[in-house]
Coordinates of C-alpha atoms in Angstrom, one line a residue:
X1 CA 109.5 105.9 112.1
X2 CA 110.6 103.2 114.9
X3 CA 108.6 101.6 117.6
X4 CA 110.5 101.5 120.6
X5 CA 110.0 99.8 124.1
X6 CA 112.5 101.1 127.1
X7 CA 112.4 100.0 130.5
X8 CA 113.4 98.7 133.7
X9 CA 111.6 95.8 135.7
X10 CA 111.7 93.4 139.0
X11 CA 114.5 91.3 136.9
X12 CA 116.9 94.1 136.0
X13 CA 116.6 96.8 138.7
X14 CA 116.3 96.7 142.8
X15 CA 113.3 98.0 144.4
X16 CA 115.3 101.2 145.5
X17 CA 115.7 101.9 141.4
X18 CA 112.3 101.2 140.9
X19 CA 110.8 103.3 143.4
X20 CA 113.1 106.1 141.9
X21 CA 111.7 105.3 138.4
X22 CA 108.1 104.9 139.1
X23 CA 105.4 107.6 138.2
X24 CA 103.0 108.9 140.6
X25 CA 99.5 109.2 138.8
X26 CA 99.9 113.5 139.0
X27 CA 103.6 112.8 137.5
X28 CA 102.1 110.7 134.5
X29 CA 100.2 113.6 132.9
X30 CA 103.3 115.7 132.9
X31 CA 105.6 112.9 131.8
X32 CA 103.3 112.2 128.8
X33 CA 103.2 115.7 127.7
X34 CA 106.8 116.3 128.2
X35 CA 107.5 112.8 126.2
X36 CA 105.3 114.1 123.2
X37 CA 107.0 117.3 123.3
X38 CA 110.2 115.6 122.3
X39 CA 111.1 116.5 118.6
X40 CA 111.7 112.6 117.7
X41 CA 108.9 111.8 119.6
X42 CA 105.5 111.0 117.4
X43 CA 103.5 108.7 120.2
X44 CA 103.8 107.8 123.5
X45 CA 102.7 105.9 126.5
X46 CA 103.8 105.0 130.2
X47 CA 103.3 101.7 132.4
X48 CA 104.6 102.1 135.8
X49 CA 103.6 99.5 138.4
X50 CA 105.3 98.3 141.6
X51 CA 107.8 95.9 139.8
X52 CA 108.4 97.8 136.3
X53 CA 107.9 101.3 134.5
X54 CA 108.1 101.0 130.7
X55 CA 107.9 103.6 128.0
X56 CA 106.3 102.8 124.6
X57 CA 107.5 105.4 121.8
X58 CA 107.0 106.1 118.2
X59 CA 110.3 107.7 117.6
X60 CA 112.1 109.4 114.2
X61 CA 115.4 108.3 115.8
X62 CA 116.7 104.5 115.8
X63 CA 118.2 104.4 119.0
X64 CA 117.0 104.7 122.5
X65 CA 119.0 107.1 123.8
X66 CA 117.0 110.4 123.6
X67 CA 114.4 108.5 125.8
X68 CA 117.0 107.5 128.1
X69 CA 118.2 110.7 128.8
X70 CA 114.4 112.0 129.1
X71 CA 113.7 109.5 131.9
X72 CA 117.0 110.1 133.8
X73 CA 116.5 113.9 133.6
X74 CA 112.8 113.6 134.8
X75 CA 113.6 111.3 137.6
X76 CA 116.5 113.0 138.7
X77 CA 118.9 110.0 138.4
X78 CA 122.2 109.6 137.0
X79 CA 121.8 108.2 133.3
X80 CA 124.6 105.6 133.6
X81 CA 122.8 104.1 136.8
X82 CA 119.6 103.9 134.8
X83 CA 121.4 102.6 131.7
X84 CA 123.0 99.8 133.7
X85 CA 119.4 98.3 134.5
X86 CA 117.4 99.4 131.4
X87 CA 116.1 97.2 128.5
X88 CA 115.2 98.3 125.2
X89 CA 113.5 96.7 122.2
X90 CA 112.8 98.2 118.4
X91 CA 109.8 97.3 116.2
X92 CA 108.3 93.7 116.2
X93 CA 110.7 92.8 119.2
X94 CA 109.0 95.8 121.0
X95 CA 105.6 94.3 120.2
X96 CA 106.7 91.1 121.1
X97 CA 107.5 92.4 124.8
X98 CA 104.6 94.2 125.0
X99 CA 102.1 91.3 124.4
X100 CA 104.6 88.9 126.8
X101 CA 104.0 91.8 129.5
X102 CA 100.1 91.9 129.1
X103 CA 99.4 88.2 129.2
X104 CA 102.0 87.8 132.5
X105 CA 104.8 85.8 130.9
X106 CA 107.4 88.8 132.1
X107 CA 105.8 89.3 135.4
X108 CA 107.5 87.9 138.9
X109 CA 104.5 85.7 139.2
X110 CA 104.0 83.4 135.7
X111 CA 100.7 84.6 134.3
X112 CA 99.5 86.9 137.1
X113 CA 96.2 88.9 135.7
X114 CA 96.4 92.2 137.3
X115 CA 99.2 93.3 134.7
X116 CA 96.7 93.2 132.0
X117 CA 94.5 95.6 134.0
X118 CA 97.1 97.7 134.5
X119 CA 98.2 97.7 130.8
X120 CA 94.7 98.9 129.7
X121 CA 94.9 101.8 132.4
X122 CA 98.4 102.8 131.0
X123 CA 96.9 103.0 127.4
X124 CA 93.7 104.9 128.6
X125 CA 96.2 107.5 130.4
X126 CA 98.1 108.0 126.8
X127 CA 94.5 108.5 124.8
X128 CA 93.7 111.1 127.6
X129 CA 97.2 112.9 127.0
X130 CA 96.6 112.6 123.3
X131 CA 99.8 110.6 123.4
X132 CA 98.3 108.0 120.8
X133 CA 98.4 108.1 117.2
X134 CA 97.5 105.4 114.6
X135 CA 100.9 103.0 115.5
X136 CA 100.7 102.7 118.8
X137 CA 96.7 102.7 119.0
X138 CA 96.5 99.8 117.0
X139 CA 99.2 98.0 118.6
X140 CA 97.4 98.2 122.1
X141 CA 94.4 97.1 120.4
X142 CA 96.1 94.2 118.8
X143 CA 97.7 93.4 122.2
X144 CA 94.6 93.2 123.9
X145 CA 93.1 90.9 121.4
X146 CA 96.1 88.6 121.7
X147 CA 96.1 88.6 125.6
X148 CA 92.1 87.5 125.3
X149 CA 93.0 84.7 123.1
X150 CA 95.8 83.7 125.4
X151 CA 93.5 83.9 128.4
X152 CA 90.6 81.8 126.7
X153 CA 92.5 79.3 124.9
X154 CA 95.2 78.4 127.7
X155 CA 95.0 78.1 131.2
X156 CA 97.6 80.3 132.2
X157 CA 95.6 82.2 134.3
X158 CA 93.7 79.5 136.3
X159 CA 96.1 78.0 138.6
X160 CA 97.9 79.9 141.8
X161 CA 101.1 80.2 141.6
X162 CA 101.6 82.3 144.9
X163 CA 101.2 81.3 148.4
X164 CA 99.0 84.2 149.1
X165 CA 96.4 83.5 145.8
X166 CA 96.7 79.5 146.9
X167 CA 95.4 80.4 150.1
X168 CA 92.3 82.6 148.6
X169 CA 92.0 79.5 146.1
X170 CA 91.8 76.8 148.6
X171 CA 89.0 78.8 150.4
X172 CA 87.0 78.9 147.0
X173 CA 86.9 75.3 147.4
X174 CA 85.0 75.6 150.7
X175 CA 82.8 78.9 150.4
X176 CA 80.6 79.1 147.3
X177 CA 79.5 82.8 147.7
X178 CA 82.8 84.8 148.9
X179 CA 80.7 88.0 149.3
X180 CA 79.0 86.2 152.6
X181 CA 81.9 85.3 154.1
X182 CA 83.8 87.0 156.7
X183 CA 87.8 86.6 156.9
X184 CA 90.3 87.3 159.7
X185 CA 94.1 88.2 158.7
X186 CA 96.2 87.5 161.3
X187 CA 99.5 89.7 160.6
X188 CA 100.2 92.9 158.5
X189 CA 103.3 92.1 156.4
X190 CA 103.4 92.2 152.2
X191 CA 102.0 88.4 152.3
X192 CA 98.8 89.1 154.5
X193 CA 98.6 92.5 152.0
X194 CA 98.5 90.5 149.0
X195 CA 96.0 88.2 150.7
X196 CA 93.8 91.0 151.3
X197 CA 93.9 91.9 147.6
X198 CA 93.3 88.6 146.7
X199 CA 90.0 88.0 149.1
X200 CA 88.7 91.7 147.8
X201 CA 89.0 90.6 144.2
X202 CA 87.0 87.4 145.0
X203 CA 84.4 89.2 146.5
X204 CA 84.9 89.2 150.3
X205 CA 83.7 92.2 151.7
X206 CA 84.2 91.9 155.4
X207 CA 87.7 91.8 156.9
X208 CA 89.5 91.7 160.3
X209 CA 92.8 92.8 160.7
X210 CA 94.6 91.6 163.6
X211 CA 98.5 92.4 164.3
X212 CA 100.8 92.6 167.0
X213 CA 101.0 96.5 166.9
X214 CA 97.4 97.9 166.4
X215 CA 98.8 101.1 164.5
X216 CA 99.8 98.7 161.5
X217 CA 96.6 97.0 161.7
X218 CA 94.8 100.1 161.3
X219 CA 97.0 101.2 158.4
X220 CA 96.3 97.8 156.4
X221 CA 92.6 97.7 157.3
X222 CA 92.1 101.4 156.3
X223 CA 93.2 100.1 152.7
X224 CA 90.2 97.8 152.6
X225 CA 87.8 99.5 155.0
X226 CA 88.6 96.9 157.7
X227 CA 88.1 96.2 161.2
X228 CA 91.8 96.3 162.9
X229 CA 92.4 94.6 166.2
X230 CA 95.1 93.7 168.3
X231 CA 96.3 90.1 168.5
X232 CA 94.8 89.8 172.6
X233 CA 91.2 90.6 170.7
X234 CA 91.3 87.5 168.5
X235 CA 89.5 85.0 170.9
X236 CA 86.5 87.7 170.8
X237 CA 86.6 88.5 167.0
X238 CA 87.4 84.8 165.8
X239 CA 83.6 83.3 166.2
X240 CA 83.0 86.0 163.6
X241 CA 85.6 84.9 161.3
X242 CA 84.6 82.3 158.1
X243 CA 88.3 82.5 156.9
X244 CA 91.5 82.8 158.8
X245 CA 94.9 83.1 157.2
X246 CA 97.6 83.9 159.3
X247 CA 101.1 84.9 158.7
X248 CA 103.5 86.4 161.5
X249 CA 106.9 86.0 162.5
X250 CA 105.7 85.2 166.0
X251 CA 107.9 82.6 167.9
X252 CA 105.0 80.5 169.4
X253 CA 101.5 79.7 168.1
X254 CA 98.8 82.8 168.4
X255 CA 95.7 80.6 168.0
X256 CA 95.3 77.2 169.9
X257 CA 92.7 74.3 170.1
X258 CA 91.0 75.7 173.0
X259 CA 90.5 79.0 171.3
X260 CA 89.3 77.5 168.1
X261 CA 86.5 75.1 170.0
X262 CA 85.3 77.9 172.2
X263 CA 84.9 79.7 168.4
X264 CA 83.4 76.7 167.0
X265 CA 80.9 76.7 169.7
X266 CA 79.6 80.2 169.4
X267 CA 79.5 79.8 165.6
X268 CA 77.0 76.6 166.2
X269 CA 79.9 74.3 164.5
X270 CA 79.7 76.5 161.2
X271 CA 82.8 75.6 159.5
X272 CA 85.8 77.7 159.6
X273 CA 88.8 77.7 156.8
X274 CA 92.1 78.2 158.2
X275 CA 95.7 78.7 156.4
X276 CA 98.5 78.8 158.8
X277 CA 101.5 80.8 155.9
X278 CA 104.0 81.2 159.1
X279 CA 106.8 79.6 160.0
X280 CA 107.2 78.7 162.8
X281 CA 103.8 78.1 162.9
X282 CA 100.9 80.7 164.3
X283 CA 98.2 77.9 164.4
X284 CA 98.5 74.8 166.6
X285 CA 98.5 71.7 164.5
X286 CA 95.9 70.3 166.6
X287 CA 93.3 72.7 165.6
X288 CA 93.0 70.7 162.5
X289 CA 91.6 68.1 164.1
X290 CA 88.5 69.7 165.1
X291 CA 85.8 68.4 162.9
X292 CA 84.5 71.9 161.9
X293 CA 88.1 73.3 160.9
X294 CA 89.6 73.2 157.3
X295 CA 93.2 73.6 158.5
X296 CA 96.2 73.9 155.6
X297 CA 100.0 74.6 156.2
X298 CA 102.2 76.4 153.9
X299 CA 103.4 73.0 152.9
X300 CA 100.0 72.3 151.5
X301 CA 100.2 75.3 149.6
X302 CA 103.6 74.6 148.4
X303 CA 102.1 71.5 147.1
X304 CA 99.2 73.2 145.4
X305 CA 101.8 76.0 143.7
X306 CA 104.5 73.4 142.7
X307 CA 101.7 71.5 140.8
X308 CA 99.9 74.7 139.2
X309 CA 103.5 76.1 138.1
X310 CA 103.7 73.1 136.0
X311 CA 100.3 73.8 134.6
X312 CA 100.9 77.3 134.1
X313 CA 104.4 76.6 132.5
X314 CA 102.4 74.3 129.6
X315 CA 100.1 77.0 129.1
X316 CA 103.1 79.6 128.8
X317 CA 104.5 77.6 126.2
X318 CA 100.9 77.8 124.4
X319 CA 100.7 81.5 125.0
X320 CA 104.3 81.9 123.2
X321 CA 103.2 80.3 120.2
X322 CA 99.8 82.6 120.3
X323 CA 101.9 85.8 120.7
X324 CA 104.4 84.5 118.0
X325 CA 101.5 84.6 115.7
X326 CA 100.3 87.7 116.7
X327 CA 103.5 89.5 116.4
X328 CA 103.5 88.2 112.9
X329 CA 100.1 89.2 112.1
X330 CA 100.7 92.8 113.4
X331 CA 104.1 93.2 111.3
X332 CA 102.1 92.0 108.3
X333 CA 99.7 94.8 109.0
X334 CA 102.2 97.3 109.9
X335 CA 104.0 96.6 106.5
X336 CA 100.7 97.3 104.6
X337 CA 100.0 100.7 106.6
X338 CA 103.6 101.5 105.7
X339 CA 102.9 101.1 102.0
X340 CA 99.8 103.4 102.4
X341 CA 101.6 106.6 102.1
X342 CA 103.5 105.6 98.8
X343 CA 100.3 104.3 97.5
X344 CA 98.9 107.5 98.1
X345 CA 101.6 110.1 96.6
X346 CA 101.7 107.5 93.5
X347 CA 97.6 108.2 93.0
X348 CA 98.3 111.8 93.5
X349 CA 100.7 112.1 90.9
X350 CA 98.8 109.7 88.3
X351 CA 95.8 112.3 89.3
X352 CA 97.5 115.4 88.3
X353 CA 98.8 113.9 85.2
X354 CA 95.6 112.7 84.3
X355 CA 94.3 116.6 85.2
X356 CA 97.1 118.1 83.2
X357 CA 96.0 116.1 80.3
X358 CA 92.3 116.5 80.8
X359 CA 92.7 120.4 80.8
X360 CA 94.8 120.3 77.6
X361 CA 92.1 118.4 76.0
X362 CA 89.3 120.7 77.0
X363 CA 91.2 123.6 75.8
X364 CA 91.8 122.1 72.2
X365 CA 87.7 121.1 72.2
X366 CA 87.1 124.6 73.0
X367 CA 89.2 126.2 70.4
X368 CA 87.1 123.9 67.8
X369 CA 89.8 121.0 67.1
X370 CA 88.7 117.6 65.8
X371 CA 87.1 115.4 68.6
X372 CA 88.5 112.6 67.5
X373 CA 92.1 114.0 67.0
X374 CA 91.7 115.4 70.4
X375 CA 90.7 111.7 72.3
X376 CA 93.6 110.1 70.3
X377 CA 96.2 113.0 71.7
X378 CA 94.6 112.8 75.3
X379 CA 95.4 108.8 75.2
X380 CA 99.0 109.2 73.5
X381 CA 100.0 111.9 75.9
X382 CA 98.5 110.6 79.4
X383 CA 99.9 106.9 78.1
X384 CA 103.6 108.8 77.8
X385 CA 103.3 110.8 81.1
X386 CA 102.4 107.9 83.3
X387 CA 104.8 105.5 81.7
X388 CA 107.7 107.8 81.4
X389 CA 109.1 107.7 85.3
X390 CA 109.0 104.0 85.3
X391 CA 110.6 103.5 81.9
X392 CA 113.4 105.8 83.0
X393 CA 113.8 103.9 85.9
X394 CA 113.9 100.6 84.2
X395 CA 116.8 101.6 81.9
X396 CA 118.8 102.9 84.8
X397 CA 118.2 99.8 86.7
X398 CA 119.2 97.7 83.7
X399 CA 122.4 99.9 83.1
X400 CA 123.3 99.2 86.8
X401 CA 122.3 95.6 86.5
X402 CA 119.9 95.9 89.1
X403 CA 118.2 92.8 88.8
X404 CA 116.2 93.2 92.0
X405 CA 114.8 96.4 91.0
X406 CA 113.8 94.6 87.3
X407 CA 112.1 91.8 88.7
X408 CA 110.1 94.0 90.8
X409 CA 108.9 96.3 88.3
X410 CA 107.9 93.2 86.3
X411 CA 105.8 91.7 89.1
X412 CA 104.2 95.3 89.8
X413 CA 103.8 96.8 86.3
X414 CA 103.4 94.1 83.6
X415 CA 100.3 91.5 84.2
X416 CA 101.1 88.0 84.1
X417 CA 100.4 86.0 81.0
X418 CA 97.0 84.6 80.4
X419 CA 97.0 80.5 80.4
X420 CA 96.4 79.1 77.2
X421 CA 93.4 77.7 76.4

């Protein structure tokens, strides 16, 4: 059996290709069923996110082509187009890749934590679809264990390395309890959407989304059960905001010093945390001169990001070492498991020989033969039957000058000499 990991990701495929190869939740159940129905596939799991689609399979074939052809057919994508951006790993390399994915070493943002949760969802989906057997079940469980070690023993997930995450991380220095804070997000692009996700994960429950087009504001707000407003409504809503994060393409500032002063007066000077991610700036620099405003710009965030990226790289090196150990442990256990079938067959064969000798001995006793003679014959026959096949194999190995087999036979069959007293 071969363990295969096959997929595409943000490093090998464009967004357009990744969109075509992604699996929607309704497609996933069908896909897992089709994969398991292939003659050469014994187990299968599918990981599908915005940045990657990967198939993990236990197959009877030694190559990736049948799985690549299936993926191409399922999504209606020419196999040549897919093969140009697909990668595959086999056996221990596949296990290593899965572990690196789990801890965020293969992610767009080094060490990002979301991928582990997505991988656990993929694992559960495969279990629900009865796509897992002993091989993938144990690999996923071992991978989750390694990922936990990496998270607890390194700092790979502790330092933000994206602008959105850095903004939310800085806010945590000002507010002890996000659940009691209200955030205003100005803009509705990808960065603001990511900020909204990080804020929700951090515990913020109330958000206001302000955008030039109210329709887009309502669209983004709907994803987070937030309030949508236009840019003209910011002055009225600002006094209710504890956190303001802005990222628009406006050519001139949207939030000025006077607007902030009026908001602070209505708030009775409760502080406001502001992050201006936009270039050119959305918030007038003079706003930062106000005593109760903590204003950060994208340059401030970049300093945090660069420093944290250095910290994460150190942690990533530590994570690679833990993963190498994890792969070694998994490979050792896999080899032990692979010997199980051989041991079972060998024991079954010995049991059959024992049963044959036992039945013949009992038959002789039933005919009234001398018990001592029966026992001696039983021992003689059983010994010859157990030793016949190994003896023939050793003679053949000797005649063929197979010293490797003879050395293995000696190690397996001959007890080492007792130490002299």
